[in-house]
mmCIF file of C-alpha atoms in Angstrom:
data_model
loop_
_atom_site.group_PDB
_atom_site.id
_atom_site.type_symbol
_atom_site.label_atom_id
_atom_site.label_comp_id
_atom_site.label_asym_id
_atom_site.label_seq_id
_atom_site.Cartn_x
_atom_site.Cartn_y
_atom_site.Cartn_z
ATOM 1 C CA UNK A 1 156.421 106.511 104.632
ATOM 2 C CA UNK A 2 154.645 105.052 101.615
ATOM 3 C CA UNK A 3 156.872 107.145 99.330
ATOM 4 C CA UNK A 4 159.975 105.779 101.074
ATOM 5 C CA UNK A 5 158.722 102.204 100.629
ATOM 6 C CA UNK A 6 158.117 102.830 96.929
ATOM 7 C CA UNK A 7 161.628 104.266 96.487
ATOM 8 C CA UNK A 8 163.168 101.356 98.389
ATOM 9 C CA UNK A 9 161.233 98.820 96.334
ATOM 10 C CA UNK A 10 162.229 100.523 93.072
ATOM 11 C CA UNK A 11 165.894 100.495 94.094
ATOM 12 C CA UNK A 12 165.720 96.821 95.051
ATOM 13 C CA UNK A 13 164.113 95.900 91.739
ATOM 14 C CA UNK A 14 166.777 97.871 89.857
ATOM 15 C CA UNK A 15 169.542 96.084 91.762
ATOM 16 C CA UNK A 16 168.090 92.655 91.044
ATOM 17 C CA UNK A 17 167.690 93.593 87.376
ATOM 18 C CA UNK A 18 171.271 94.819 87.176
ATOM 19 C CA UNK A 19 172.580 91.604 88.739
ATOM 20 C CA UNK A 20 170.448 89.551 86.374
ATOM 21 C CA UNK A 21 171.697 91.565 83.384
ATOM 22 C CA UNK A 22 175.277 91.227 84.560
ATOM 23 C CA UNK A 23 174.856 87.484 84.815
ATOM 24 C CA UNK A 24 173.314 87.236 81.354
ATOM 25 C CA UNK A 25 175.947 89.539 79.855
ATOM 26 C CA UNK A 26 178.656 86.992 80.726
ATOM 27 C CA UNK A 27 176.535 83.863 80.347
ATOM 28 C CA UNK A 28 178.776 82.441 77.628
ATOM 29 C CA UNK A 29 181.990 83.335 79.446
ATOM 30 C CA UNK A 30 183.470 80.602 81.632
ATOM 31 C CA UNK A 31 185.883 80.922 84.531
ATOM 32 C CA UNK A 32 189.347 80.562 82.994
ATOM 33 C CA UNK A 33 192.989 81.281 83.764
ATOM 34 C CA UNK A 34 195.133 81.918 80.681
ATOM 35 C CA UNK A 35 198.912 81.677 80.310
ATOM 36 C CA UNK A 36 200.444 84.479 78.210
ATOM 37 C CA UNK A 37 204.109 83.796 77.311
ATOM 38 C CA UNK A 38 206.813 86.091 75.939
ATOM 39 C CA UNK A 39 210.561 86.622 75.884
ATOM 40 C CA UNK A 40 210.403 90.263 76.998
ATOM 41 C CA UNK A 41 210.426 91.315 80.645
ATOM 42 C CA UNK A 42 208.732 94.001 82.712
ATOM 43 C CA UNK A 43 209.482 97.481 81.374
ATOM 44 C CA UNK A 44 209.251 96.457 77.737
ATOM 45 C CA UNK A 45 206.318 97.653 75.643
ATOM 46 C CA UNK A 46 205.316 94.033 75.012
ATOM 47 C CA UNK A 47 205.211 93.033 78.687
ATOM 48 C CA UNK A 48 203.427 96.207 79.767
ATOM 49 C CA UNK A 49 200.877 95.754 76.968
ATOM 50 C CA UNK A 50 200.315 92.148 78.059
ATOM 51 C CA UNK A 51 199.467 93.427 81.543
ATOM 52 C CA UNK A 52 197.113 95.907 79.878
ATOM 53 C CA UNK A 53 195.589 93.012 77.916
ATOM 54 C CA UNK A 54 195.040 91.112 81.181
ATOM 55 C CA UNK A 55 193.270 94.119 82.714
ATOM 56 C CA UNK A 56 191.038 94.554 79.656
ATOM 57 C CA UNK A 57 190.129 90.845 79.587
ATOM 58 C CA UNK A 58 189.308 90.911 83.293
ATOM 59 C CA UNK A 59 187.030 93.923 82.838
ATOM 60 C CA UNK A 60 185.322 92.608 79.701
ATOM 61 C CA UNK A 61 184.720 89.179 81.253
ATOM 62 C CA UNK A 62 183.317 90.500 84.515
ATOM 63 C CA UNK A 63 186.329 89.050 86.301
ATOM 64 C CA UNK A 64 185.745 85.535 84.978
ATOM 65 C CA UNK A 65 188.895 85.338 82.833
ATOM 66 C CA UNK A 66 192.281 85.875 84.452
ATOM 67 C CA UNK A 67 195.453 86.247 82.412
ATOM 68 C CA UNK A 68 198.809 85.350 83.953
ATOM 69 C CA UNK A 69 201.742 86.934 82.115
ATOM 70 C CA UNK A 70 205.020 85.006 81.989
ATOM 71 C CA UNK A 71 207.872 87.211 80.747
ATOM 72 C CA UNK A 72 211.589 86.712 80.299
ATOM 73 C CA UNK A 73 211.205 83.359 78.558
ATOM 74 C CA UNK A 74 209.896 81.758 81.779
ATOM 75 C CA UNK A 75 207.848 79.214 79.800
ATOM 76 C CA UNK A 76 210.640 78.463 77.327
ATOM 77 C CA UNK A 77 212.112 79.999 74.212
ATOM 78 C CA UNK A 78 209.811 80.962 71.338
ATOM 79 C CA UNK A 79 210.068 77.679 69.423
ATOM 80 C CA UNK A 80 209.203 75.675 72.545
ATOM 81 C CA UNK A 81 206.286 77.998 73.308
ATOM 82 C CA UNK A 82 204.883 77.542 69.796
ATOM 83 C CA UNK A 83 205.018 73.750 70.186
ATOM 84 C CA UNK A 84 203.298 73.985 73.564
ATOM 85 C CA UNK A 85 200.570 76.170 72.081
ATOM 86 C CA UNK A 86 200.005 73.716 69.256
ATOM 87 C CA UNK A 87 199.614 71.045 71.924
ATOM 88 C CA UNK A 88 197.250 73.212 73.951
ATOM 89 C CA UNK A 89 199.347 73.631 77.111
ATOM 90 C CA UNK A 90 200.026 77.371 76.678
ATOM 91 C CA UNK A 91 197.174 79.680 75.694
ATOM 92 C CA UNK A 92 198.807 82.613 73.925
ATOM 93 C CA UNK A 93 202.050 84.464 73.324
ATOM 94 C CA UNK A 94 203.577 87.442 71.533
ATOM 95 C CA UNK A 95 206.730 87.033 69.419
ATOM 96 C CA UNK A 96 208.454 88.366 66.332
ATOM 97 C CA UNK A 97 206.212 87.412 63.434
ATOM 98 C CA UNK A 98 209.188 86.174 61.416
ATOM 99 C CA UNK A 99 209.968 83.547 64.073
ATOM 100 C CA UNK A 100 206.836 81.775 62.867
ATOM 101 C CA UNK A 101 208.542 81.075 59.525
ATOM 102 C CA UNK A 102 209.395 77.640 60.873
ATOM 103 C CA UNK A 103 205.652 76.961 61.005
ATOM 104 C CA UNK A 104 204.522 78.949 57.956
ATOM 105 C CA UNK A 105 207.372 79.859 55.601
ATOM 106 C CA UNK A 106 205.572 82.967 54.330
ATOM 107 C CA UNK A 107 206.054 84.674 57.715
ATOM 108 C CA UNK A 108 209.732 85.116 56.752
ATOM 109 C CA UNK A 109 208.571 88.098 54.724
ATOM 110 C CA UNK A 110 208.593 90.138 57.916
ATOM 111 C CA UNK A 111 212.393 89.781 58.064
ATOM 112 C CA UNK A 112 212.921 91.436 54.668
ATOM 113 C CA UNK A 113 215.117 94.522 55.202
ATOM 114 C CA UNK A 114 214.107 98.056 54.240
ATOM 115 C CA UNK A 115 210.445 97.228 53.546
ATOM 116 C CA UNK A 116 208.757 99.929 55.627
ATOM 117 C CA UNK A 117 209.660 103.618 55.788
ATOM 118 C CA UNK A 118 207.893 104.337 59.095
ATOM 119 C CA UNK A 119 205.642 102.782 61.718
ATOM 120 C CA UNK A 120 202.346 104.019 60.309
ATOM 121 C CA UNK A 121 203.141 102.474 56.946
ATOM 122 C CA UNK A 122 203.781 99.151 58.678
ATOM 123 C CA UNK A 123 200.544 99.387 60.686
ATOM 124 C CA UNK A 124 198.525 99.954 57.531
ATOM 125 C CA UNK A 125 199.974 96.871 55.859
ATOM 126 C CA UNK A 126 199.922 94.400 58.757
ATOM 127 C CA UNK A 127 196.483 95.473 60.017
ATOM 128 C CA UNK A 128 195.077 95.289 56.494
ATOM 129 C CA UNK A 129 194.294 92.467 54.113
ATOM 130 C CA UNK A 130 197.924 91.399 53.702
ATOM 131 C CA UNK A 131 198.608 90.982 57.411
ATOM 132 C CA UNK A 132 195.330 89.153 57.943
ATOM 133 C CA UNK A 133 196.163 86.812 55.047
ATOM 134 C CA UNK A 134 199.457 85.767 56.653
ATOM 135 C CA UNK A 135 197.864 85.251 60.060
ATOM 136 C CA UNK A 136 195.150 83.123 58.460
ATOM 137 C CA UNK A 137 197.870 80.772 57.180
ATOM 138 C CA UNK A 138 198.697 79.858 60.786
ATOM 139 C CA UNK A 139 195.353 78.190 61.482
ATOM 140 C CA UNK A 140 196.161 74.983 59.621
ATOM 141 C CA UNK A 141 199.238 74.731 61.878
ATOM 142 C CA UNK A 142 197.289 74.947 65.122
ATOM 143 C CA UNK A 143 197.659 78.674 65.791
ATOM 144 C CA UNK A 144 195.304 81.670 65.599
ATOM 145 C CA UNK A 145 196.677 85.144 64.844
ATOM 146 C CA UNK A 146 194.836 87.768 66.889
ATOM 147 C CA UNK A 147 196.698 90.998 66.175
ATOM 148 C CA UNK A 148 200.059 92.571 65.417
ATOM 149 C CA UNK A 149 201.998 94.431 68.066
ATOM 150 C CA UNK A 150 205.489 95.734 67.303
ATOM 151 C CA UNK A 151 209.113 95.393 68.151
ATOM 152 C CA UNK A 152 209.937 98.357 65.931
ATOM 153 C CA UNK A 153 212.896 99.368 63.798
ATOM 154 C CA UNK A 154 216.153 97.573 64.465
ATOM 155 C CA UNK A 155 219.514 99.339 64.784
ATOM 156 C CA UNK A 156 223.034 97.972 65.318
ATOM 157 C CA UNK A 157 224.726 98.041 68.709
ATOM 158 C CA UNK A 158 228.141 96.670 69.671
ATOM 159 C CA UNK A 159 231.095 97.017 71.999
ATOM 160 C CA UNK A 160 233.876 97.433 69.399
ATOM 161 C CA UNK A 161 233.260 100.427 67.149
ATOM 162 C CA UNK A 162 230.590 102.687 65.630
ATOM 163 C CA UNK A 163 228.914 101.312 62.489
ATOM 164 C CA UNK A 164 229.404 104.308 60.218
ATOM 165 C CA UNK A 165 229.673 102.308 56.997
ATOM 166 C CA UNK A 166 229.042 98.785 55.757
ATOM 167 C CA UNK A 167 232.674 97.763 56.183
ATOM 168 C CA UNK A 168 232.490 98.436 59.940
ATOM 169 C CA UNK A 169 230.412 95.263 60.338
ATOM 170 C CA UNK A 170 233.196 93.052 59.031
ATOM 171 C CA UNK A 171 234.089 90.273 61.458
ATOM 172 C CA UNK A 172 231.813 91.371 64.302
ATOM 173 C CA UNK A 173 229.965 88.622 66.187
ATOM 174 C CA UNK A 174 226.371 89.821 66.002
ATOM 175 C CA UNK A 175 223.495 88.140 67.828
ATOM 176 C CA UNK A 176 220.519 87.535 65.559
ATOM 177 C CA UNK A 177 216.998 86.240 66.063
ATOM 178 C CA UNK A 178 216.693 82.562 65.259
ATOM 179 C CA UNK A 179 215.537 82.812 61.645
ATOM 180 C CA UNK A 180 217.441 81.670 58.520
ATOM 181 C CA UNK A 181 216.876 84.920 56.643
ATOM 182 C CA UNK A 182 218.375 87.032 59.421
ATOM 183 C CA UNK A 183 221.387 84.728 59.621
ATOM 184 C CA UNK A 184 221.896 85.090 55.846
ATOM 185 C CA UNK A 185 221.371 88.854 56.029
ATOM 186 C CA UNK A 186 224.074 89.239 58.655
ATOM 187 C CA UNK A 187 226.508 87.065 56.687
ATOM 188 C CA UNK A 188 225.881 89.229 53.637
ATOM 189 C CA UNK A 189 226.915 92.219 55.748
ATOM 190 C CA UNK A 190 230.267 90.540 56.495
ATOM 191 C CA UNK A 191 229.404 89.910 60.150
ATOM 192 C CA UNK A 192 229.377 86.586 61.992
ATOM 193 C CA UNK A 193 225.759 85.823 63.018
ATOM 194 C CA UNK A 194 225.114 84.137 66.360
ATOM 195 C CA UNK A 195 221.474 82.999 66.795
ATOM 196 C CA UNK A 196 220.351 83.421 70.415
ATOM 197 C CA UNK A 197 217.023 83.695 72.262
ATOM 198 C CA UNK A 198 216.473 87.261 73.476
ATOM 199 C CA UNK A 199 216.666 86.473 77.232
ATOM 200 C CA UNK A 200 220.231 85.202 76.706
ATOM 201 C CA UNK A 201 221.436 88.376 74.979
ATOM 202 C CA UNK A 202 222.531 90.424 78.001
ATOM 203 C CA UNK A 203 224.665 87.618 79.412
ATOM 204 C CA UNK A 204 226.231 86.884 76.018
ATOM 205 C CA UNK A 205 227.184 90.552 75.605
ATOM 206 C CA UNK A 206 228.510 90.788 79.153
ATOM 207 C CA UNK A 207 230.697 87.708 78.705
ATOM 208 C CA UNK A 208 231.913 88.746 75.247
ATOM 209 C CA UNK A 209 230.369 85.713 73.548
ATOM 210 C CA UNK A 210 228.948 88.185 71.043
ATOM 211 C CA UNK A 211 230.093 91.707 70.188
ATOM 212 C CA UNK A 212 226.676 93.166 69.552
ATOM 213 C CA UNK A 213 223.245 92.769 68.045
ATOM 214 C CA UNK A 214 220.327 94.660 66.597
ATOM 215 C CA UNK A 215 217.569 96.161 68.726
ATOM 216 C CA UNK A 216 215.097 99.011 68.729
ATOM 217 C CA UNK A 217 215.889 101.880 71.091
ATOM 218 C CA UNK A 218 213.288 100.738 73.619
ATOM 219 C CA UNK A 219 215.000 97.382 74.167
ATOM 220 C CA UNK A 220 218.348 99.070 74.735
ATOM 221 C CA UNK A 221 216.832 101.003 77.632
ATOM 222 C CA UNK A 222 214.363 98.484 79.108
ATOM 223 C CA UNK A 223 216.910 95.612 79.098
ATOM 224 C CA UNK A 224 219.744 97.956 80.174
ATOM 225 C CA UNK A 225 221.914 96.835 77.283
ATOM 226 C CA UNK A 226 223.773 100.152 77.591
ATOM 227 C CA UNK A 227 225.536 98.585 80.595
ATOM 228 C CA UNK A 228 227.337 96.102 78.322
ATOM 229 C CA UNK A 229 227.449 98.037 75.014
ATOM 230 C CA UNK A 230 229.241 101.190 73.937
ATOM 231 C CA UNK A 231 228.084 102.008 70.398
ATOM 232 C CA UNK A 232 224.580 102.385 68.981
ATOM 233 C CA UNK A 233 224.257 103.059 65.252
ATOM 234 C CA UNK A 234 220.904 104.187 63.846
ATOM 235 C CA UNK A 235 220.488 102.043 60.747
ATOM 236 C CA UNK A 236 216.756 101.307 60.832
ATOM 237 C CA UNK A 237 217.443 98.409 58.488
ATOM 238 C CA UNK A 238 214.480 96.274 59.509
ATOM 239 C CA UNK A 239 211.012 96.707 61.032
ATOM 240 C CA UNK A 240 209.678 93.752 63.017
ATOM 241 C CA UNK A 241 205.959 93.375 63.689
ATOM 242 C CA UNK A 242 205.115 90.962 66.472
ATOM 243 C CA UNK A 243 202.240 88.509 66.366
ATOM 244 C CA UNK A 244 199.888 87.880 69.243
ATOM 245 C CA UNK A 245 198.860 84.280 68.634
ATOM 246 C CA UNK A 246 196.529 81.847 70.356
ATOM 247 C CA UNK A 247 196.473 78.071 70.621
ATOM 248 C CA UNK A 248 193.849 76.914 68.106
ATOM 249 C CA UNK A 249 193.270 73.766 70.139
ATOM 250 C CA UNK A 250 192.070 75.936 73.028
ATOM 251 C CA UNK A 251 190.536 78.699 70.880
ATOM 252 C CA UNK A 252 188.153 76.282 69.160
ATOM 253 C CA UNK A 253 186.601 75.479 72.530
ATOM 254 C CA UNK A 254 185.618 79.084 73.205
ATOM 255 C CA UNK A 255 182.160 80.547 72.729
ATOM 256 C CA UNK A 256 181.632 83.273 70.134
ATOM 257 C CA UNK A 257 181.380 85.766 72.992
ATOM 258 C CA UNK A 258 184.702 84.685 74.454
ATOM 259 C CA UNK A 259 186.441 84.860 71.080
ATOM 260 C CA UNK A 260 185.168 88.385 70.465
ATOM 261 C CA UNK A 261 186.199 89.436 73.963
ATOM 262 C CA UNK A 262 189.762 88.190 73.493
ATOM 263 C CA UNK A 263 190.074 89.598 69.969
ATOM 264 C CA UNK A 264 188.849 93.028 71.073
ATOM 265 C CA UNK A 265 191.223 92.971 74.046
ATOM 266 C CA UNK A 266 194.183 92.073 71.816
ATOM 267 C CA UNK A 267 193.353 94.974 69.487
ATOM 268 C CA UNK A 268 192.922 97.469 72.326
ATOM 269 C CA UNK A 269 196.191 96.351 73.896
ATOM 270 C CA UNK A 270 197.834 96.586 70.444
ATOM 271 C CA UNK A 271 196.993 100.290 70.203
ATOM 272 C CA UNK A 272 198.358 100.851 73.696
ATOM 273 C CA UNK A 273 201.509 98.826 72.973
ATOM 274 C CA UNK A 274 202.295 100.744 69.793
ATOM 275 C CA UNK A 275 201.726 104.074 71.523
ATOM 276 C CA UNK A 276 204.122 103.401 74.388
ATOM 277 C CA UNK A 277 206.591 101.784 71.995
ATOM 278 C CA UNK A 278 206.768 104.956 69.880
ATOM 279 C CA UNK A 279 206.971 107.193 72.946
ATOM 280 C CA UNK A 280 209.736 105.204 74.604
ATOM 281 C CA UNK A 281 211.713 104.879 71.399
ATOM 282 C CA UNK A 282 211.543 108.651 70.930
ATOM 283 C CA UNK A 283 212.674 109.344 74.497
ATOM 284 C CA UNK A 284 215.252 106.563 74.601
ATOM 285 C CA UNK A 285 217.992 108.227 72.544
ATOM 286 C CA UNK A 286 218.537 110.906 75.166
ATOM 287 C CA UNK A 287 218.601 108.254 77.892
ATOM 288 C CA UNK A 288 221.199 106.179 76.039
ATOM 289 C CA UNK A 289 223.390 109.237 75.589
ATOM 290 C CA UNK A 290 223.063 110.019 79.293
ATOM 291 C CA UNK A 291 224.185 106.454 80.052
ATOM 292 C CA UNK A 292 227.350 106.997 78.048
ATOM 293 C CA UNK A 293 226.551 105.316 74.755
ATOM 294 C CA UNK A 294 228.024 106.801 71.588
ATOM 295 C CA UNK A 295 225.261 107.218 69.014
ATOM 296 C CA UNK A 296 225.678 107.826 65.319
ATOM 297 C CA UNK A 297 223.272 107.870 62.406
ATOM 298 C CA UNK A 298 224.193 105.957 59.270
ATOM 299 C CA UNK A 299 224.275 108.259 56.212
ATOM 300 C CA UNK A 300 221.690 107.555 53.507
ATOM 301 C CA UNK A 301 224.395 106.514 51.032
ATOM 302 C CA UNK A 302 225.672 103.838 53.408
ATOM 303 C CA UNK A 303 222.148 102.602 54.159
ATOM 304 C CA UNK A 304 221.767 102.205 50.400
ATOM 305 C CA UNK A 305 224.950 100.070 50.334
ATOM 306 C CA UNK A 306 223.511 97.784 53.032
ATOM 307 C CA UNK A 307 220.285 97.484 51.061
ATOM 308 C CA UNK A 308 222.202 96.630 47.903
ATOM 309 C CA UNK A 309 224.303 94.039 49.749
ATOM 310 C CA UNK A 310 221.137 92.476 51.146
ATOM 311 C CA UNK A 311 219.415 92.128 47.757
ATOM 312 C CA UNK A 312 220.740 88.606 47.012
ATOM 313 C CA UNK A 313 219.273 87.471 50.338
ATOM 314 C CA UNK A 314 215.923 89.009 49.432
ATOM 315 C CA UNK A 315 216.075 87.306 46.026
ATOM 316 C CA UNK A 316 216.836 83.929 47.632
ATOM 317 C CA UNK A 317 213.857 84.058 49.976
ATOM 318 C CA UNK A 318 211.577 85.519 47.332
ATOM 319 C CA UNK A 319 212.065 82.292 45.395
ATOM 320 C CA UNK A 320 211.430 80.176 48.481
ATOM 321 C CA UNK A 321 208.318 82.052 49.569
ATOM 322 C CA UNK A 322 206.918 82.697 46.128
ATOM 323 C CA UNK A 323 207.214 85.812 43.993
ATOM 324 C CA UNK A 324 203.437 86.489 43.818
ATOM 325 C CA UNK A 325 203.144 86.893 47.608
ATOM 326 C CA UNK A 326 206.304 89.010 47.814
ATOM 327 C CA UNK A 327 204.908 91.266 45.089
ATOM 328 C CA UNK A 328 201.666 91.443 47.058
ATOM 329 C CA UNK A 329 203.600 92.716 50.080
ATOM 330 C CA UNK A 330 205.351 95.439 48.109
ATOM 331 C CA UNK A 331 202.074 96.401 46.409
ATOM 332 C CA UNK A 332 200.452 96.810 49.834
ATOM 333 C CA UNK A 333 203.387 98.987 50.946
ATOM 334 C CA UNK A 334 203.141 101.123 47.802
ATOM 335 C CA UNK A 335 199.416 101.563 48.354
ATOM 336 C CA UNK A 336 199.931 102.603 51.977
ATOM 337 C CA UNK A 337 202.693 105.006 50.966
ATOM 338 C CA UNK A 338 200.577 106.582 48.240
ATOM 339 C CA UNK A 339 197.612 107.000 50.588
ATOM 340 C CA UNK A 340 199.814 108.692 53.199
ATOM 341 C CA UNK A 341 201.246 111.046 50.575
ATOM 342 C CA UNK A 342 197.854 112.068 49.187
ATOM 343 C CA UNK A 343 196.280 115.200 50.648
ATOM 344 C CA UNK A 344 193.044 114.661 52.500
ATOM 345 C CA UNK A 345 189.938 115.030 50.336
ATOM 346 C CA UNK A 346 188.244 118.315 51.247
ATOM 347 C CA UNK A 347 184.720 118.061 52.566
ATOM 348 C CA UNK A 348 182.001 118.971 50.061
ATOM 349 C CA UNK A 349 180.020 122.100 50.696
ATOM 350 C CA UNK A 350 176.363 121.564 51.366
#
């Protein structure tokens, strides 16, 4: 009997200690409900990663912080969301990094065509010193860059004809993201650019207001764009990182513990988002073919023609942004490329 009492007492003490530790572990974490805005809807890598982010935050905060995800542009288009975040009425969002060029002009660099050769190269650059430098520029504008997720490599899709060569773009009405550089890029290709928020794309294609656009494979499947498009041409002309950003007005009121919690959650969700993005892009080609889309890959010589045609646009925005920073981007890419090409250093024998 005495032994049972001792065991019971020990268990009770352990329980009290655990509760006390749990309380102290989240002492600097307040009860909060956060609004996470985006243009993408359920089924996209961004939306699904935002749900993952919410789960991670809930676990790390001991259930104190709840994240409500608003997809499909429910809280407004990207420019409106940015303004709301600067005012402190929306907590965080994820959007194409280049859309922030209206706030910090240097972010337009992420719309430069043919910068990255593959995803890993892009990850190395945006997760490294260069990417952090650009995100740091947002703070003076009332925003905090937490991490980079991805949209991925863009390809052309349309309802008129396959894009097998540069000339096939002539006269097509192509939806573009709402950035000046992408509008100029599309004009240089001979197409007619139509800036539209992403949630409006499906309807515009269905009604014939635009002939096509540019999307990664995953968006073609998750948004069911194959229902209103016939041709998908693998051009890979642009890689878009996406920025997860926070309202600085709200962020500055957080404890150090809360900031670390949210930063760690954004990074963990980033790794998940990139993983499912790559997987779904890889599997999506077969799905698009099964849905009846005609898919062609642009020959290297014709990709080179598009790159050459785009060079005046790159030159124009290099002057606007500043040549030193543009050179810094390309130097970071070269460094990442060289590191990937170098064989691993063999371990030294002991």
